[in-house]
GROMACS .gro file of C-alpha atoms in nm:
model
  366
    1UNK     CA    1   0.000   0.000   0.000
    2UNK     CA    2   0.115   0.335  -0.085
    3UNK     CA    3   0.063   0.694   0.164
    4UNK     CA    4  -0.007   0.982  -0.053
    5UNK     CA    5   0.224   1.259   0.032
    6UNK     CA    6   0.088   1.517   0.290
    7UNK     CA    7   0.110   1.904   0.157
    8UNK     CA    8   0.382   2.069   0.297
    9UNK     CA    9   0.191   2.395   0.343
   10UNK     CA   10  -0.057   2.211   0.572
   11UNK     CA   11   0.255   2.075   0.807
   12UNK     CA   12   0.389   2.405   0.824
   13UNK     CA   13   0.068   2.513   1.061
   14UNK     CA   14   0.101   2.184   1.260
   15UNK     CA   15   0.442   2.222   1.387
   16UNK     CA   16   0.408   2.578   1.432
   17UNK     CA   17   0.131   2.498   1.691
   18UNK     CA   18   0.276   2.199   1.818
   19UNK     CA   19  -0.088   2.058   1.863
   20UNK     CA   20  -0.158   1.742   2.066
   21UNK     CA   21  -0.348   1.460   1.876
   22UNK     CA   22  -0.679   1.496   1.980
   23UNK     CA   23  -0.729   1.875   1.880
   24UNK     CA   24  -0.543   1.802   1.501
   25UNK     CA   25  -0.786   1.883   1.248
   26UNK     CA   26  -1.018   1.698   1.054
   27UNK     CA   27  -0.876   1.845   0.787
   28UNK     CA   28  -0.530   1.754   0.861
   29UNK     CA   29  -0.600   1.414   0.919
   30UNK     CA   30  -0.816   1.328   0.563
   31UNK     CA   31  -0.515   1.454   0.352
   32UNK     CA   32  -0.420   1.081   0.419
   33UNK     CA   33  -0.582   0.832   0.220
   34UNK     CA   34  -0.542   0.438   0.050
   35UNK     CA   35  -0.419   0.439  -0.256
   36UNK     CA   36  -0.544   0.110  -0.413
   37UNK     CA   37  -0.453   0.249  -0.745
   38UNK     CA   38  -0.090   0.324  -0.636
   39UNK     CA   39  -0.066  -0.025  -0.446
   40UNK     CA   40  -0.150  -0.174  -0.775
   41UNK     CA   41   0.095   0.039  -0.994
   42UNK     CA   42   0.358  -0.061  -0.705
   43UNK     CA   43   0.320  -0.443  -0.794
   44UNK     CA   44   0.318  -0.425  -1.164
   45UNK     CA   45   0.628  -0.228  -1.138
   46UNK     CA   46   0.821  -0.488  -0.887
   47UNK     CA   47   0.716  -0.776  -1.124
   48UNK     CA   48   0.846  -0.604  -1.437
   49UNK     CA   49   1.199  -0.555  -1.307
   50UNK     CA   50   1.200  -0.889  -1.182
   51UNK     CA   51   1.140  -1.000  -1.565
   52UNK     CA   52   1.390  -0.748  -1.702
   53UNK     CA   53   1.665  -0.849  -1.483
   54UNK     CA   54   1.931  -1.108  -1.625
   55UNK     CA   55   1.859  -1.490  -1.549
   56UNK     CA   56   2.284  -1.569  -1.442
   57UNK     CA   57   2.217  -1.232  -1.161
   58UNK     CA   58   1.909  -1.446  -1.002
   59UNK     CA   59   2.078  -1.751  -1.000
   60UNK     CA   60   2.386  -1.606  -0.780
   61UNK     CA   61   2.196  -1.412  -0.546
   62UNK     CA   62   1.968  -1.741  -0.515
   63UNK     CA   63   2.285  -1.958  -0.453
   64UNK     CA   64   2.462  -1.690  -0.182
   65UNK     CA   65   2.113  -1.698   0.010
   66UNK     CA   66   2.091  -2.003  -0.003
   67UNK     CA   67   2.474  -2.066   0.138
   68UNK     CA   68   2.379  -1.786   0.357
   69UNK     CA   69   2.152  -2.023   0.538
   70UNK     CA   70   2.299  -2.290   0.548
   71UNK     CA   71   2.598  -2.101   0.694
   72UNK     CA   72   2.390  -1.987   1.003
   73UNK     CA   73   2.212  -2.331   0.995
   74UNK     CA   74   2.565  -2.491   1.107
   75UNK     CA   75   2.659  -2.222   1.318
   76UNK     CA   76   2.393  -2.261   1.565
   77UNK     CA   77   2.335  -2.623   1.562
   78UNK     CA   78   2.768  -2.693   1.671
   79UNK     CA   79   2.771  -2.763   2.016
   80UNK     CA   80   3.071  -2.648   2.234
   81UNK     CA   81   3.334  -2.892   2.289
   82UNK     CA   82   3.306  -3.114   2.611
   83UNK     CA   83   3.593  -2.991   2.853
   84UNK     CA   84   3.782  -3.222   3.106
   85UNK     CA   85   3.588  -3.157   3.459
   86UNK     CA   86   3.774  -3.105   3.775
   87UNK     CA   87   3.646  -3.443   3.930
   88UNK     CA   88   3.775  -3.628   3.646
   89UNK     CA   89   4.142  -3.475   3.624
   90UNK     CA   90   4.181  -3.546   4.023
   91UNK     CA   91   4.041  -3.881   4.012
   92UNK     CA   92   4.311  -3.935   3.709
   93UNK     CA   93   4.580  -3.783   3.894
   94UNK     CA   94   4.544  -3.995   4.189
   95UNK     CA   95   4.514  -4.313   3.977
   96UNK     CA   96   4.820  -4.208   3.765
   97UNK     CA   97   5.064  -4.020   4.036
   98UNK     CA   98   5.249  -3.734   3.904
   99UNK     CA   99   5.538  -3.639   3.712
  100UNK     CA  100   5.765  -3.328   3.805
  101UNK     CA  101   5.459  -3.197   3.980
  102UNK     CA  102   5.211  -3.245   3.652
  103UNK     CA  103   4.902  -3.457   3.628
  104UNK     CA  104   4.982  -3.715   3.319
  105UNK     CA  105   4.622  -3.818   3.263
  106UNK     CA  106   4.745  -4.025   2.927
  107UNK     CA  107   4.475  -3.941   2.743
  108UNK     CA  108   4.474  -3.897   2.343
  109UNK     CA  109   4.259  -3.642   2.357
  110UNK     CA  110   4.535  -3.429   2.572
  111UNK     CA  111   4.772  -3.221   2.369
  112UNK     CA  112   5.013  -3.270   2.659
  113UNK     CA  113   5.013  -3.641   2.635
  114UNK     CA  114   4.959  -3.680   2.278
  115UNK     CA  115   5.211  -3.880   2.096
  116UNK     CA  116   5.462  -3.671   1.959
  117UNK     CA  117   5.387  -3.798   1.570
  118UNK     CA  118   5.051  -3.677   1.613
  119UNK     CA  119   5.082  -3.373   1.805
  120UNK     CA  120   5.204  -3.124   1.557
  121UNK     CA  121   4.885  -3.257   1.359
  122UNK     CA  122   4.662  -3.197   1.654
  123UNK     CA  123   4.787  -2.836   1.710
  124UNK     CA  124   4.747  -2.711   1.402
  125UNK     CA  125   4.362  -2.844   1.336
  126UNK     CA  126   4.319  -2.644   1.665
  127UNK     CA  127   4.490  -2.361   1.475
  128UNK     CA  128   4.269  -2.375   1.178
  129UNK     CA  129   3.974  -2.399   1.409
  130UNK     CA  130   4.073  -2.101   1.565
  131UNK     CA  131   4.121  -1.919   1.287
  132UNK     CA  132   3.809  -2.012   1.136
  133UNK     CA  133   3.608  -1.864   1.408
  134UNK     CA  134   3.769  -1.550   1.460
  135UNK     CA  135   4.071  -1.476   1.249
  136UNK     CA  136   4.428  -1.536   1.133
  137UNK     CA  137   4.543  -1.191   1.200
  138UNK     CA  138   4.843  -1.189   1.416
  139UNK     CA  139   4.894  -1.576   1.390
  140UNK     CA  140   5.183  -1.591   1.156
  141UNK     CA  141   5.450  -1.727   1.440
  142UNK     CA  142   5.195  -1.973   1.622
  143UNK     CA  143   5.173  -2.088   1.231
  144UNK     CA  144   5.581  -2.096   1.159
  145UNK     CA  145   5.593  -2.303   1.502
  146UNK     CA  146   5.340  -2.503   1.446
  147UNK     CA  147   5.419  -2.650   1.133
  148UNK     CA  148   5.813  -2.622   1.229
  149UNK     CA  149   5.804  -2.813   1.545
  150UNK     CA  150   5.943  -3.105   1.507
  151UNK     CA  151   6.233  -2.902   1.341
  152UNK     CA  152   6.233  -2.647   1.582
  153UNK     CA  153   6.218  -2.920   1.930
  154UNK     CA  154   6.444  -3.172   1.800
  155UNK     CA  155   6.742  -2.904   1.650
  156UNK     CA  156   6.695  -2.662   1.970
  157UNK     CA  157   7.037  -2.668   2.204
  158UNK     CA  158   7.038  -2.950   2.510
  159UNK     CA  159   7.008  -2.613   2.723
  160UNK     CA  160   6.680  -2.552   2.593
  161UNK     CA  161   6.425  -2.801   2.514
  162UNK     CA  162   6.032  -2.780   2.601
  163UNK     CA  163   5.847  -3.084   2.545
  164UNK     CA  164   5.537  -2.977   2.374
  165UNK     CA  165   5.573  -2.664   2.228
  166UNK     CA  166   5.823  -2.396   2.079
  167UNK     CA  167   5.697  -2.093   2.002
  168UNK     CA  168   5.986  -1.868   1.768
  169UNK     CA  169   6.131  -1.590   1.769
  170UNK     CA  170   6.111  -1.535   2.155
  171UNK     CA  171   6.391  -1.343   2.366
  172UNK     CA  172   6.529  -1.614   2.554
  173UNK     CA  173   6.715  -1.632   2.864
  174UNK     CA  174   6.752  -1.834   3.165
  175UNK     CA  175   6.615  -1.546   3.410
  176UNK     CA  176   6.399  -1.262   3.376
  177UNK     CA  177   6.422  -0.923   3.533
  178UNK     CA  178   6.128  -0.803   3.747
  179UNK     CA  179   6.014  -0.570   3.515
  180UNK     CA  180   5.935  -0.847   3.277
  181UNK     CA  181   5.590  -0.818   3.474
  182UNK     CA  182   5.658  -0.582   3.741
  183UNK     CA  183   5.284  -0.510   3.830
  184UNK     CA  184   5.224  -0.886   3.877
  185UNK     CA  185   5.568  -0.898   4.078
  186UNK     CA  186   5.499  -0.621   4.308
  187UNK     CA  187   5.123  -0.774   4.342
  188UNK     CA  188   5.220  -1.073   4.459
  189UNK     CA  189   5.488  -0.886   4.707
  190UNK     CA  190   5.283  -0.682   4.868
  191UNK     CA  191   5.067  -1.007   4.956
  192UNK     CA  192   5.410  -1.180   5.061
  193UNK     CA  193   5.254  -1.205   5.432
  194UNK     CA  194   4.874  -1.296   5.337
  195UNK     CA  195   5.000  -1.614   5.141
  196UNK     CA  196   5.257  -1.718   5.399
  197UNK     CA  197   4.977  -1.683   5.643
  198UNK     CA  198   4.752  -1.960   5.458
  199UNK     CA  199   5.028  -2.135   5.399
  200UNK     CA  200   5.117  -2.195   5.742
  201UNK     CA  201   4.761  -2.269   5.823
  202UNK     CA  202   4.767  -2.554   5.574
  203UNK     CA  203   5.144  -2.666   5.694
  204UNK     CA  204   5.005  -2.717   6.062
  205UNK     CA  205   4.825  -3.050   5.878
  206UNK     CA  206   5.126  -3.260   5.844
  207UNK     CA  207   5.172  -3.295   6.204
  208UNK     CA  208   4.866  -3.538   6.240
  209UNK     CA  209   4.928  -3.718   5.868
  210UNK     CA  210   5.212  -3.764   5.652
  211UNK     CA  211   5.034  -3.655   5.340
  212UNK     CA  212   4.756  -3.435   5.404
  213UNK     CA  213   4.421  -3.408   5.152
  214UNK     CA  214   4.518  -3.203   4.911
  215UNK     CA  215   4.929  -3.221   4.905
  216UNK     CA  216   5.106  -3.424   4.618
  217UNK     CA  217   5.428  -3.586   4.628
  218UNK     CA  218   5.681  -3.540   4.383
  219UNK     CA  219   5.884  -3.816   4.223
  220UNK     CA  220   6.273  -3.673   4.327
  221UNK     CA  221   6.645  -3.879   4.374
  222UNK     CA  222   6.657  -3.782   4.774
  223UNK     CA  223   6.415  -3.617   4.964
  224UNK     CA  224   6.059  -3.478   4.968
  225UNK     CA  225   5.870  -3.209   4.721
  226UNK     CA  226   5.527  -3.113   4.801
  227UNK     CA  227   5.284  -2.953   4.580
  228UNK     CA  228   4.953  -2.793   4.685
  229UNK     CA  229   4.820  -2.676   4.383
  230UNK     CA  230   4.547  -2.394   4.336
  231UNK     CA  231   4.539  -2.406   3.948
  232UNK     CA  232   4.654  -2.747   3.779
  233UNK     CA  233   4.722  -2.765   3.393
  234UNK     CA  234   4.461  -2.443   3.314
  235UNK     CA  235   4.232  -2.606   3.569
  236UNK     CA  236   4.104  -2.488   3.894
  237UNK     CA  237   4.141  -2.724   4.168
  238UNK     CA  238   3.841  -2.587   4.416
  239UNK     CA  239   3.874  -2.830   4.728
  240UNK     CA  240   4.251  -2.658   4.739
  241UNK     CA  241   4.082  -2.314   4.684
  242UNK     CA  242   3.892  -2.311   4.934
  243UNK     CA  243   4.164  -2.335   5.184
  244UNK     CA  244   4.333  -2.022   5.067
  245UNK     CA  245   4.062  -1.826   4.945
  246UNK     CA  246   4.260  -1.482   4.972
  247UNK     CA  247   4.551  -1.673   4.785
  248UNK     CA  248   4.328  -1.770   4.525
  249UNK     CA  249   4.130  -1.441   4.518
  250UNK     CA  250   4.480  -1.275   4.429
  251UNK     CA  251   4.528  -1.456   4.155
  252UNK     CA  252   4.253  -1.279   3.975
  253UNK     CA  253   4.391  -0.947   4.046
  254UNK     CA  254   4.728  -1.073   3.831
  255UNK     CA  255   4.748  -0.948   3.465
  256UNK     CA  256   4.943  -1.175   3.297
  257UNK     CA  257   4.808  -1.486   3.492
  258UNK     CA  258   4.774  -1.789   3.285
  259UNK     CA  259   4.487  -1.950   3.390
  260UNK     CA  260   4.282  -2.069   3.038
  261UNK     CA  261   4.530  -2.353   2.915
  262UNK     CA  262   4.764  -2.624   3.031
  263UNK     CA  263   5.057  -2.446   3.076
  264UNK     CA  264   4.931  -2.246   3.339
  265UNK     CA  265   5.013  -2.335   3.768
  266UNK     CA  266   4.994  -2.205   4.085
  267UNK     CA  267   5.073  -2.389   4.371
  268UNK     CA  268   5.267  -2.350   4.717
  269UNK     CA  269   5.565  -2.573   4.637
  270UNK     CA  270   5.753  -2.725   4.914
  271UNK     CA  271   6.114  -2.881   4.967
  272UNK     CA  272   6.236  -3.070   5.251
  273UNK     CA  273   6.601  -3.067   5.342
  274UNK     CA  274   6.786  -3.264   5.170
  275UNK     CA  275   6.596  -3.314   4.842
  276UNK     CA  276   6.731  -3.281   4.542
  277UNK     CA  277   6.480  -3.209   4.218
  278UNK     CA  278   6.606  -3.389   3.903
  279UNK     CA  279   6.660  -3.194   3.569
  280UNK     CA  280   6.404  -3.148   3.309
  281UNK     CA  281   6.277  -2.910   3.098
  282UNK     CA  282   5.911  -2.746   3.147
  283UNK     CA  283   5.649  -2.755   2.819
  284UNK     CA  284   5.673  -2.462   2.668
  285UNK     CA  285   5.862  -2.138   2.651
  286UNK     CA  286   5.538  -1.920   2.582
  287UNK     CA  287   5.574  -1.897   3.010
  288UNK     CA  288   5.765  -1.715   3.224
  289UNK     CA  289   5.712  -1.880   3.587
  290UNK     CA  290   5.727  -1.683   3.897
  291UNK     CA  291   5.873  -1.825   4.240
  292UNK     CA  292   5.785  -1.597   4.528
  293UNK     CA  293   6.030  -1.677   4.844
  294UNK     CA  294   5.778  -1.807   5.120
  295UNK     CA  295   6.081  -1.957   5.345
  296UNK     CA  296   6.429  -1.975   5.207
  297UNK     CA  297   6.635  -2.135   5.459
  298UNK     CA  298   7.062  -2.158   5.391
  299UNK     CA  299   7.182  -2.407   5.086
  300UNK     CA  300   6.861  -2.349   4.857
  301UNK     CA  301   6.941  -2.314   4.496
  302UNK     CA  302   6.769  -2.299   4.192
  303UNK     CA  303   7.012  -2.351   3.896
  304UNK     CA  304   6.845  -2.237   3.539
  305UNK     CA  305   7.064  -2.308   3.220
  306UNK     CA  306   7.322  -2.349   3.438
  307UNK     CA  307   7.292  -2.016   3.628
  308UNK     CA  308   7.244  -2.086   4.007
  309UNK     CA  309   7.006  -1.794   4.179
  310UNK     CA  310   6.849  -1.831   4.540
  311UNK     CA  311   6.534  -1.734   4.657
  312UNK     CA  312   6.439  -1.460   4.892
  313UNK     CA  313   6.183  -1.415   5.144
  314UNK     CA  314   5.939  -1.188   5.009
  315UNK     CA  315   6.091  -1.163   4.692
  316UNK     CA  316   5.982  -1.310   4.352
  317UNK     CA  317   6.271  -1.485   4.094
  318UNK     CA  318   6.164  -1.521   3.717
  319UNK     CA  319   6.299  -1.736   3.504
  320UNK     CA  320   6.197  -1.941   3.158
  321UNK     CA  321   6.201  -2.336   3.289
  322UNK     CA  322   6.154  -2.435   2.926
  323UNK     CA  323   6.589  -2.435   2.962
  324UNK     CA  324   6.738  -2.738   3.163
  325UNK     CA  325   6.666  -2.664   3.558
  326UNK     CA  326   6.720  -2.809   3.905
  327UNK     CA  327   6.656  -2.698   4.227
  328UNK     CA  328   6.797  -2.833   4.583
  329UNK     CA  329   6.815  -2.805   4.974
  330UNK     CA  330   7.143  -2.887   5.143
  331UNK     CA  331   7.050  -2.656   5.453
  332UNK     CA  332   7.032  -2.789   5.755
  333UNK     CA  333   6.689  -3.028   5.884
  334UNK     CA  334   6.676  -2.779   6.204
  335UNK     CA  335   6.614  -2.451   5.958
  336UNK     CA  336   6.327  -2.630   5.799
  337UNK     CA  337   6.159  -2.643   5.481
  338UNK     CA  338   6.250  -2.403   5.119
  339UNK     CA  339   5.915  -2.257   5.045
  340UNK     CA  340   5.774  -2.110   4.755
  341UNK     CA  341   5.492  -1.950   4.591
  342UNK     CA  342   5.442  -2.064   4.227
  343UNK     CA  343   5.255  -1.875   3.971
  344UNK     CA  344   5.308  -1.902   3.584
  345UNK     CA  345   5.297  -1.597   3.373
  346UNK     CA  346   5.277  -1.523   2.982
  347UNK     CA  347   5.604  -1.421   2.847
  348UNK     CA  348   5.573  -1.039   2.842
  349UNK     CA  349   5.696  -1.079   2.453
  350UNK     CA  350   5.366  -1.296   2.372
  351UNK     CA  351   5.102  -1.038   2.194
  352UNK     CA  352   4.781  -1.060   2.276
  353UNK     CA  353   4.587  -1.178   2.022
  354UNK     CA  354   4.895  -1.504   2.046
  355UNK     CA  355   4.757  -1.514   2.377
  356UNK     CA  356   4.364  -1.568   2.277
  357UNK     CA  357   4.494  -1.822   2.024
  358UNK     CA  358   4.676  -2.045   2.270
  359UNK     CA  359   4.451  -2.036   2.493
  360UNK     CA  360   4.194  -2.167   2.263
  361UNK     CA  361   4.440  -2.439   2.121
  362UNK     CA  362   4.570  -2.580   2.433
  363UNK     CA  363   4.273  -2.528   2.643
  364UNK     CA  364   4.253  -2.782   2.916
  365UNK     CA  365   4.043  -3.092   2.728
  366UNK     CA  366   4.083  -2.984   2.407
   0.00000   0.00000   0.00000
């Protein structure tokens, strides 16, 4: 149906006046009318052009419709991918034990403990995935080390080596400066006394059992390493949580945090005098991870790529464990256990959208 244009020198009056409905005139309000006439005119004219136009035109805009569709058809029908639940990765870890303080769940569906001939396969369908749903802007390195990394892990010097994945054309170096991530540093240093409080409070536990609920032993040469993890592989562990809520609470206040894939901890690690951790190499160098001194007693070392460091009380050591490391405790039994705070951050030269991008292809499950 088609209005018939008002006269503009009847409007004129009406805004002038600014009338309210019910006074407008009768006058006013007939200038309105159906124009069958017009409607019909309207038709004949929309089926004419659709005569006149050319046959091949149709047929595309019919067939990009059509994909159109069928585009938002599969879109909406995909259901999101069934992650790994926290129940199930505990129940794993305590049938499988642990490995340098990781869960191995064994699982081909884990990118951690897939196969090495099928992992660089596995990484980059994730990739394409990834790309498909957002974009491959800024993915041009996770590409190169994807599709390089056999090359890149099997030709990279004994000092550096990470298991699962290389990403290229880092800075690399055994140790970090604190202004790698000096708001997360100074965070976590300011809250030196909050987590040494909950700490304690938890430490109190292994006077009634040898290995409280919670607490995992480490396999090491000599002596005892404890972990009490918070965040295991990407995964929150809540039954650990809950014990140090302002602990965990302060890990939400940390920038550069990784807490959406399975390269990303945090956990009070503990070493009993006299234990010795044996070398190996962490999973990937896309981390940088962060060891805040808890309790540092005499004849603690951490040795990176051969550089020996030592903790400090209060104070928070960087380094990149994707390069051969130890640690150790040679002080005495009497000055107790070497304490630590353990937190693993992104690699201040990662950019951001290379964050989104592994966090979506190494999400925990995936």
């Amino acid at each position: 149906m088609v209005w018939v244009p008002l006269r503009t020198d009847r409007l004129a009056p009406l805004h002038a006046s600014r009338c309210c409905l019910p006074t407008m005139s009768l006058e006013w309000l007939t200038a309105w009318s159906w124009s069958l006439d017009g409607l019909r005119d309207c038709i004949a004219a929309a089926i004419q052009s659709v005569r006149d136009c050319d046959a091949t035109a149709l047929a595309t805009v019919a067939c990009l419709l059509v994909l159109f569709v069928w585009y938002c058809y599969h879109v909406g029908r995909e259901q999101p991918r069934a992650y790994g639940t926290v129940n199930a990765l505990i129940q794993s870890a305590d049938a499988n034990g642990l490995q340098n303080g990781y869960v191995y769940c064994h699982s081909p569906e884990c990118v951690r403990c897939t196969p090495s001939d099928g992992l660089n396969q596995k990484l980059y369908h994730n990739l394409q995935e990834y790309a498909k749903r957002y974009s491959w802007a800024g993915m041009g390195r996770i590409h190169k080390g994807i599709r390089d990394q056999g090359r890149y892990l099997s030709s990279r010097p004994s000092i550096q080596k990470p298991e699962v994945f290389f990403l290229p054309d880092l800075p690399t170096m055994p140790y970090f400066s604190r202004e790698a991530q000096k708001h997360d540093v100074e965070l976590l240093e300011r809250n030196f006394q909050t987590i040494l409080c909950e700490f304690e409070t938890l430490y109190k536990a292994f006077s009634n059992c040898s290995l409280p609920q919670g607490w995992k032993m480490n396999s090491t040469p000599s002596g005892e390493w404890f972990t009490f993890y918070l965040v295991n592989q990407g995964l929150c562990v809540p039954r650990n949580c809950r014990k140090c809520p302002r602990t965990y609470r302060l890990l939400g206040s940390l920038r550069t945090c990784i807490g959406n894939n399975v390269f990303g901890n945090a956990c009070i690690s503990v070493l009993s005098p006299g234990t010795v951790i044996a070398e190996h190499y962490g999973p990937t160098n896309i981390r940088i991870r962060c060891h805040l001194g808890l309790k540092t007693p005499s004849g603690c070392e951490l040795v990176v790529g051969g550089e020996p460091q030592c903790w400090a009380e209060g104070r928070c050591l960087l380094f990149d464990d994707s390069f051969l490391h130890t640690a150790f405790h040679e002080g005495p039994p009497e000055e107790g256990p070497r304490v630590v705070f353990m937190v693993d951050l992104w690699h201040p030269n990662v950019a951001a959208a290379e964050r989104q991008a592994l966090d979506f292809i190494f999400a925990p499950g995936r």
